Short mmCIF file of C-alpha atoms in Angstrom, two decimals:
data_model
loop_
_atom_site.label_atom_id
_atom_site.label_comp_id
_atom_site.label_asym_id
_atom_site.label_seq_id
_atom_site.Cartn_x
_atom_site.Cartn_y
_atom_site.Cartn_z
CA GLU A 1 17.84 17.05 -13.13
CA THR A 2 15.50 14.01 -12.26
CA GLY A 3 14.39 14.25 -9.27
CA VAL A 4 13.52 11.16 -6.67
CA THR A 5 11.17 8.67 -8.06
CA GLN A 6 9.78 5.74 -5.75
CA SER A 7 6.74 3.02 -7.04
CA PRO A 8 4.16 2.14 -5.92
CA THR A 9 2.67 5.33 -4.57
CA HIS A 10 -0.56 3.10 -3.75
CA LEU A 11 -0.24 -1.47 -2.61
CA ILE A 12 -3.00 -2.96 -0.42
CA LYS A 13 -1.63 -5.84 1.61
CA THR A 14 -2.38 -8.31 4.33
CA ARG A 15 -1.03 -9.63 6.89
CA GLY A 16 1.77 -12.00 6.53
CA GLN A 17 2.30 -11.10 3.31
CA GLN A 18 5.55 -9.47 2.06
CA VAL A 19 6.29 -6.25 -0.41
CA THR A 20 9.14 -5.22 -2.71
CA LEU A 21 8.97 -1.28 -2.81
CA ARG A 22 11.48 0.38 -4.92
CA CYS A 23 13.78 3.70 -5.14
CA SER A 24 15.40 5.51 -7.62
CA SER A 25 17.64 8.10 -7.21
CA GLN A 26 18.21 10.72 -7.92
CA SER A 27 20.73 11.59 -10.43
CA GLY A 28 24.16 11.77 -9.50
CA HIS A 29 23.60 10.52 -6.34
CA ASN A 30 24.46 7.42 -4.34
CA THR A 31 23.77 7.39 -0.65
CA VAL A 32 19.98 5.92 -0.75
CA SER A 33 17.82 5.93 2.97
CA TRP A 34 14.66 5.08 3.97
CA TYR A 35 12.03 5.81 5.88
CA GLN A 36 9.11 4.94 7.66
CA GLN A 37 6.61 8.05 8.08
CA ALA A 38 3.44 6.93 10.06
CA LEU A 39 0.30 9.21 10.54
CA GLY A 40 0.90 11.51 12.59
CA GLN A 41 4.84 11.57 12.96
CA GLY A 42 7.65 12.51 11.42
CA PRO A 43 9.75 10.05 9.85
CA GLN A 44 11.71 6.82 11.40
CA PHE A 45 15.08 6.89 10.51
CA ILE A 46 14.39 2.33 8.87
CA PHE A 47 18.05 2.33 7.39
CA GLN A 48 21.21 2.86 4.83
CA TYR A 49 22.67 1.90 1.74
CA TYR A 50 25.91 3.67 -0.24
CA ARG A 51 27.51 1.73 -2.95
CA GLU A 52 25.21 -1.09 -2.42
CA GLU A 53 26.20 -2.12 0.67
CA GLU A 54 24.33 -1.22 4.16
CA ASN A 55 25.68 1.71 6.65
CA GLY A 56 23.56 2.88 9.54
CA ARG A 57 19.76 0.55 10.70
CA GLY A 58 17.39 2.18 13.29
CA ASN A 59 16.28 0.49 15.54
CA PHE A 60 13.66 -2.61 12.81
CA PRO A 61 13.50 -5.77 12.85
CA PRO A 62 14.94 -7.87 10.58
CA ARG A 63 12.13 -8.38 8.46
CA PHE A 64 12.52 -4.70 6.74
CA SER A 65 15.37 -5.72 4.39
CA GLY A 66 16.88 -3.65 1.39
CA LEU A 67 19.09 -3.64 -0.89
CA GLN A 68 20.93 -1.34 -4.01
CA PHE A 69 21.91 -1.75 -7.23
CA PRO A 70 24.55 -0.60 -9.27
CA ASN A 71 22.74 2.33 -10.94
CA TYR A 72 22.00 2.93 -6.59
CA SER A 73 18.39 2.50 -7.34
CA SER A 74 16.79 0.26 -4.34
CA GLU A 75 14.47 -1.22 -2.49
CA LEU A 76 12.84 -1.76 0.85
CA ASN A 77 11.17 -5.13 1.03
CA VAL A 78 8.89 -6.17 4.23
CA ASN A 79 8.23 -9.52 5.12
CA ALA A 80 5.42 -11.02 7.23
CA LEU A 81 2.95 -7.56 6.79
CA GLU A 82 2.03 -6.68 10.09
CA LEU A 83 -1.14 -4.28 11.03
CA ASP A 84 1.46 -1.97 11.95
CA ASP A 85 3.92 -1.51 9.36
CA SER A 86 0.99 0.65 7.29
CA ALA A 87 2.27 4.37 7.20
CA LEU A 88 3.92 6.36 3.75
CA TYR A 89 7.55 4.51 3.22
CA LEU A 90 9.64 7.25 1.76
CA CYS A 91 13.50 7.07 -0.48
CA ALA A 92 15.77 9.76 0.11
CA SER A 93 18.99 10.44 -1.83
CA SER A 94 22.18 12.17 -1.31
CA PRO A 95 25.11 13.49 -3.42
CA ARG A 96 27.57 11.52 -1.39
CA LEU A 97 28.42 11.22 2.16
CA ALA A 98 25.65 10.74 4.75
CA THR A 99 25.29 14.09 5.70
CA ASP A 100 25.08 15.86 3.37
CA THR A 101 21.62 17.13 2.06
CA GLN A 102 18.48 13.81 1.94
CA TYR A 103 16.23 14.64 -0.79
CA PHE A 104 12.94 13.11 -0.25
CA GLY A 105 10.38 11.14 -3.02
CA PRO A 106 6.95 11.13 -3.05
CA GLY A 107 7.00 7.98 -1.22
CA THR A 108 4.65 4.75 -0.91
CA ARG A 109 1.32 4.46 0.66
CA LEU A 110 1.36 1.01 2.35
CA THR A 111 -1.86 -0.23 3.87
CA VAL A 112 -1.40 -3.47 5.76
CA LEU A 113 -5.57 -5.28 6.28
CA ALA B 1 20.09 8.21 22.49
CA GLN B 2 19.40 11.30 20.17
CA SER B 3 16.23 12.75 20.35
CA VAL B 4 15.08 15.79 18.15
CA SER B 5 12.34 18.28 20.94
CA GLN B 6 9.76 21.01 18.04
CA HIS B 7 7.53 21.93 21.07
CA ASN B 8 4.03 22.87 18.80
CA HIS B 9 1.92 20.35 17.88
CA HIS B 10 -0.15 22.73 15.73
CA VAL B 11 -0.16 26.26 15.46
CA ILE B 12 -3.52 28.54 13.68
CA LEU B 13 -2.73 31.97 12.43
CA SER B 14 -3.52 34.24 10.08
CA GLU B 15 -1.48 35.66 7.28
CA ALA B 16 0.68 38.59 7.94
CA ALA B 17 1.36 37.21 10.68
CA SER B 18 4.71 35.87 11.96
CA LEU B 19 6.28 32.62 12.97
CA GLU B 20 8.44 31.32 15.39
CA LEU B 21 8.22 27.12 15.48
CA GLY B 22 10.66 25.60 18.09
CA CYS B 23 13.08 22.72 17.50
CA ASN B 24 15.54 21.12 20.28
CA TYR B 25 17.58 18.70 20.53
CA SER B 26 19.47 16.21 22.05
CA TYR B 27 23.34 15.89 20.90
CA GLY B 28 26.36 17.66 22.34
CA GLY B 29 28.59 16.95 19.40
CA THR B 30 28.57 18.53 15.88
CA VAL B 31 24.87 18.62 14.52
CA ASN B 32 23.64 19.52 10.58
CA LEU B 33 20.26 20.38 10.65
CA PHE B 34 18.07 20.81 8.63
CA TRP B 35 14.26 22.03 8.18
CA TYR B 36 11.62 20.71 6.08
CA VAL B 37 8.57 21.68 4.59
CA GLN B 38 5.82 18.61 3.32
CA TYR B 39 2.68 20.82 1.42
CA PRO B 40 -0.63 19.21 1.35
CA GLY B 41 -0.29 16.00 -1.64
CA GLN B 42 3.39 16.41 -1.52
CA HIS B 43 6.40 15.29 -0.66
CA LEU B 44 8.51 16.47 1.91
CA GLN B 45 11.52 19.41 1.01
CA LEU B 46 14.30 21.23 1.96
CA LEU B 47 13.07 24.40 3.31
CA LEU B 48 17.06 25.80 4.79
CA LYS B 49 20.09 23.74 7.00
CA TYR B 50 22.67 24.79 8.57
CA PHE B 51 26.43 23.19 8.11
CA SER B 52 28.62 25.34 9.86
CA GLY B 53 29.46 29.36 9.41
CA ASP B 54 26.39 31.22 9.93
CA PRO B 55 23.64 30.32 12.39
CA LEU B 56 21.53 32.39 10.81
CA VAL B 57 20.07 31.11 7.46
CA LYS B 58 17.51 31.97 5.39
CA GLY B 59 15.27 29.18 2.60
CA ILE B 60 13.54 28.90 0.86
CA LYS B 61 9.54 31.62 0.61
CA GLY B 62 11.00 34.44 3.01
CA PHE B 63 11.62 31.42 6.19
CA GLU B 64 15.07 32.06 8.12
CA ALA B 65 15.78 29.83 10.90
CA GLU B 66 18.74 30.49 13.89
CA PHE B 67 21.21 27.98 15.39
CA ILE B 68 21.42 28.49 18.52
CA LYS B 69 24.11 26.19 20.06
CA SER B 70 23.89 26.62 23.63
CA LYS B 71 20.87 25.79 23.75
CA PHE B 72 20.47 22.89 20.83
CA SER B 73 18.22 25.50 19.32
CA PHE B 74 17.24 25.62 15.17
CA ASN B 75 13.98 27.97 15.17
CA LEU B 76 12.16 28.44 12.29
CA ARG B 77 10.80 31.70 11.36
CA LYS B 78 8.83 33.82 8.77
CA PRO B 79 8.00 37.66 9.58
CA SER B 80 4.41 37.52 7.35
CA VAL B 81 3.07 34.13 6.31
CA GLN B 82 1.03 33.62 3.45
CA TRP B 83 -1.65 31.62 3.18
CA SER B 84 0.15 29.10 0.94
CA ASP B 85 1.70 28.44 4.28
CA THR B 86 -0.59 25.70 5.54
CA ALA B 87 2.37 22.48 5.47
CA GLU B 88 3.84 20.04 8.13
CA TYR B 89 6.74 21.74 9.03
CA PHE B 90 9.65 18.92 10.31
CA CYS B 91 13.14 19.77 11.66
CA ALA B 92 15.57 17.48 11.88
CA VAL B 93 19.22 16.78 12.38
CA ILE B 94 22.04 14.02 11.62
CA THR B 95 24.72 14.06 14.00
CA HIS B 96 28.37 13.35 12.13
CA ASN B 97 28.86 10.36 14.52
CA THR B 98 25.95 7.75 13.68
CA ASP B 99 24.85 9.34 10.13
CA LYS B 100 20.96 8.85 10.73
CA LEU B 101 19.13 11.64 9.91
CA ILE B 102 16.25 12.42 13.10
CA PHE B 103 13.67 13.64 12.50
CA GLY B 104 11.02 15.84 14.99
CA THR B 105 7.03 14.76 15.31
CA GLY B 106 6.43 18.19 13.00
CA THR B 107 3.73 20.75 13.18
CA ARG B 108 0.87 21.25 11.80
CA LEU B 109 0.23 24.83 10.98
CA GLN B 110 -2.99 26.80 8.77
CA VAL B 111 -2.75 29.87 7.62
CA PHE B 112 -6.70 31.89 7.43
CA PRO B 113 -7.30 34.47 4.75
#
């Protein structure tokens, strides 16, 4: 059974640029959630996708957007990057319901200069 | 808004000492509760979870947690810690009305031989 994978591992961008992060969900999982984990903090919920539709959103501005594809993989897009966007971005997948256990990928470390 | 509090930000123990990490949440409805662990350089892994039934749940590596509904608590325990338990521990709650997984700020545990 393949776990959750994310790419790239690390990324360095400058302010104002745009970034796309990718996530492949665990086999059999159709729900994907994205989190931002700043240094020394717990993960903060960005949004969730279920069967290609957004299914809940946290307190993040519209410049954070996402997609889920028919194979349940997902992308997180961030436009107009700001210094405070520097963080570890985590993707998690769950089997069916949003309240099911979520399994996390290794994350993408984004640094904005 | 729902929130999760972890009272211990940094805990230092010697091997064989007992461990208890506090977790409280603020929500009066139905919740699913989780403890995740993040070992140095590794991704978030599920330690244990509570959905319903026996409020004392056992997880991997000898960890257990007790759900006390009246206290809105889900404290993590281990009778005898090992050096390999050095990690960051996160309590997380998902409420059945929002489907959002909310994390505490984490507790950094250091175990010395």
